[in-house]
Amino acid sequence: DGGITQSPKYLFRKEGQNVTLSCEQNLNHDAMYWYRQDPGQGLRLIYYSQIVNDFQKGDIAEGYSVSREKKESFPLTVTSAQKNPTAFYLCASSIDGAANQPQHFGDGTRLSIL
Amino acid sequence: AQSVAQPEDQVNVAEGNPLTVKCTYSVSGNPYLFWYVQYPNRGLQFLLKYITGDNLVKGSYGFEAEFNKSQTSFHLKKPSALVSDSALYFCAVRKGYSSASKIIFGSGTRLSIRP
């Protein structure tokens, strides 16, 4: 079955450490997104990519970095500059990034501070 | 600036009764509106969308939503609730015609269906 796979499901970060969250999709979608979900705040966009080798900052990009070297992969690195990284991180994709297309989501990675 | 509001943090309904989850939006131009559902520790699942045309949109699992342009609302409805409908529901809005426009999510409404 086609879908989006996020790994790991749970991740713990030590102070001063960078960690990378994986997101892989086999839907052949061009556009991919990273969101952060905090209780009571809905989803906030971190980064998005509409095509390979191109990505744009979202509303809360500070302390995060991404790459898009392959169509199916869009990893997110949470750097030590992100002082409050504890959250549920969701990766999503859509066919072509057009405004009328729904997004398909992975099952998330829960990141916590040690 | 575009925004979306879900005025109720929680909605409680008895099984078999109709349910409504409210959503209002603010966006200039033509909005694209979406509803998603999230079960615990899972990602969001797409339920339905309004792009243009008929104001009543039918989606997955028996849900439907009514677009009301004058009231700038897009309420989610279901005629008869099931216990399995208990979940977190998100309304989202995106400005039409622009692939560069970002989708804005509401803060979510927790739907609880009691047996």
Short mmCIF file of C-alpha atoms in Angstrom, two decimals, chain A residues 37-86:
data_model
loop_
_atom_site.label_atom_id
_atom_site.label_comp_id
_atom_site.label_asym_id
_atom_site.label_seq_id
_atom_site.Cartn_x
_atom_site.Cartn_y
_atom_site.Cartn_z
CA GLN A 37 1.86 19.80 16.65
CA ASP A 38 1.60 21.13 20.19
CA PRO A 39 -1.45 20.58 22.43
CA GLY A 40 -4.20 23.12 21.78
CA GLN A 41 -2.31 24.85 18.96
CA GLY A 42 -3.16 22.83 15.91
CA LEU A 43 -0.45 22.27 13.32
CA ARG A 44 2.24 24.79 12.45
CA LEU A 45 4.27 24.58 9.25
CA ILE A 46 8.03 24.21 9.64
CA TYR A 47 9.25 23.65 6.05
CA TYR A 48 7.79 22.59 2.75
CA SER A 49 9.13 21.43 -0.57
CA GLN A 50 7.28 21.52 -3.87
CA ILE A 51 9.95 19.78 -5.95
CA VAL A 52 13.23 17.97 -5.52
CA ASN A 53 16.19 20.17 -4.53
CA ASP A 54 13.92 23.02 -3.51
CA PHE A 55 12.36 23.87 -0.15
CA GLN A 56 10.87 26.89 1.59
CA LYS A 57 10.63 28.04 5.19
CA GLY A 58 7.29 27.84 6.89
CA ASP A 59 6.06 29.80 9.88
CA ILE A 60 8.41 28.31 12.50
CA ALA A 61 11.59 27.30 10.63
CA GLU A 62 14.09 28.62 13.19
CA GLY A 63 16.11 25.81 14.75
CA TYR A 64 15.19 23.32 12.02
CA SER A 65 16.73 22.28 8.71
CA VAL A 66 15.64 20.04 5.84
CA SER A 67 16.91 18.56 2.60
CA ARG A 68 15.11 17.23 -0.47
CA GLU A 69 17.66 15.25 -2.49
CA LYS A 70 15.16 12.60 -3.57
CA LYS A 71 11.51 12.85 -4.46
CA GLU A 72 10.48 10.25 -1.89
CA SER A 73 12.49 11.56 1.06
CA PHE A 74 12.25 14.76 3.14
CA PRO A 75 14.23 14.44 6.40
CA LEU A 76 13.95 17.06 9.14
CA THR A 77 16.85 17.91 11.44
CA VAL A 78 16.05 19.46 14.79
CA THR A 79 19.17 21.38 15.73
CA SER A 80 20.46 22.41 19.14
CA ALA A 81 19.30 25.93 18.30
CA GLN A 82 15.69 24.79 18.76
CA LYS A 83 15.28 25.42 22.47
CA ASN A 84 11.85 23.88 22.88
CA PRO A 85 11.79 20.84 20.59
CA THR A 86 9.37 18.70 22.59
#
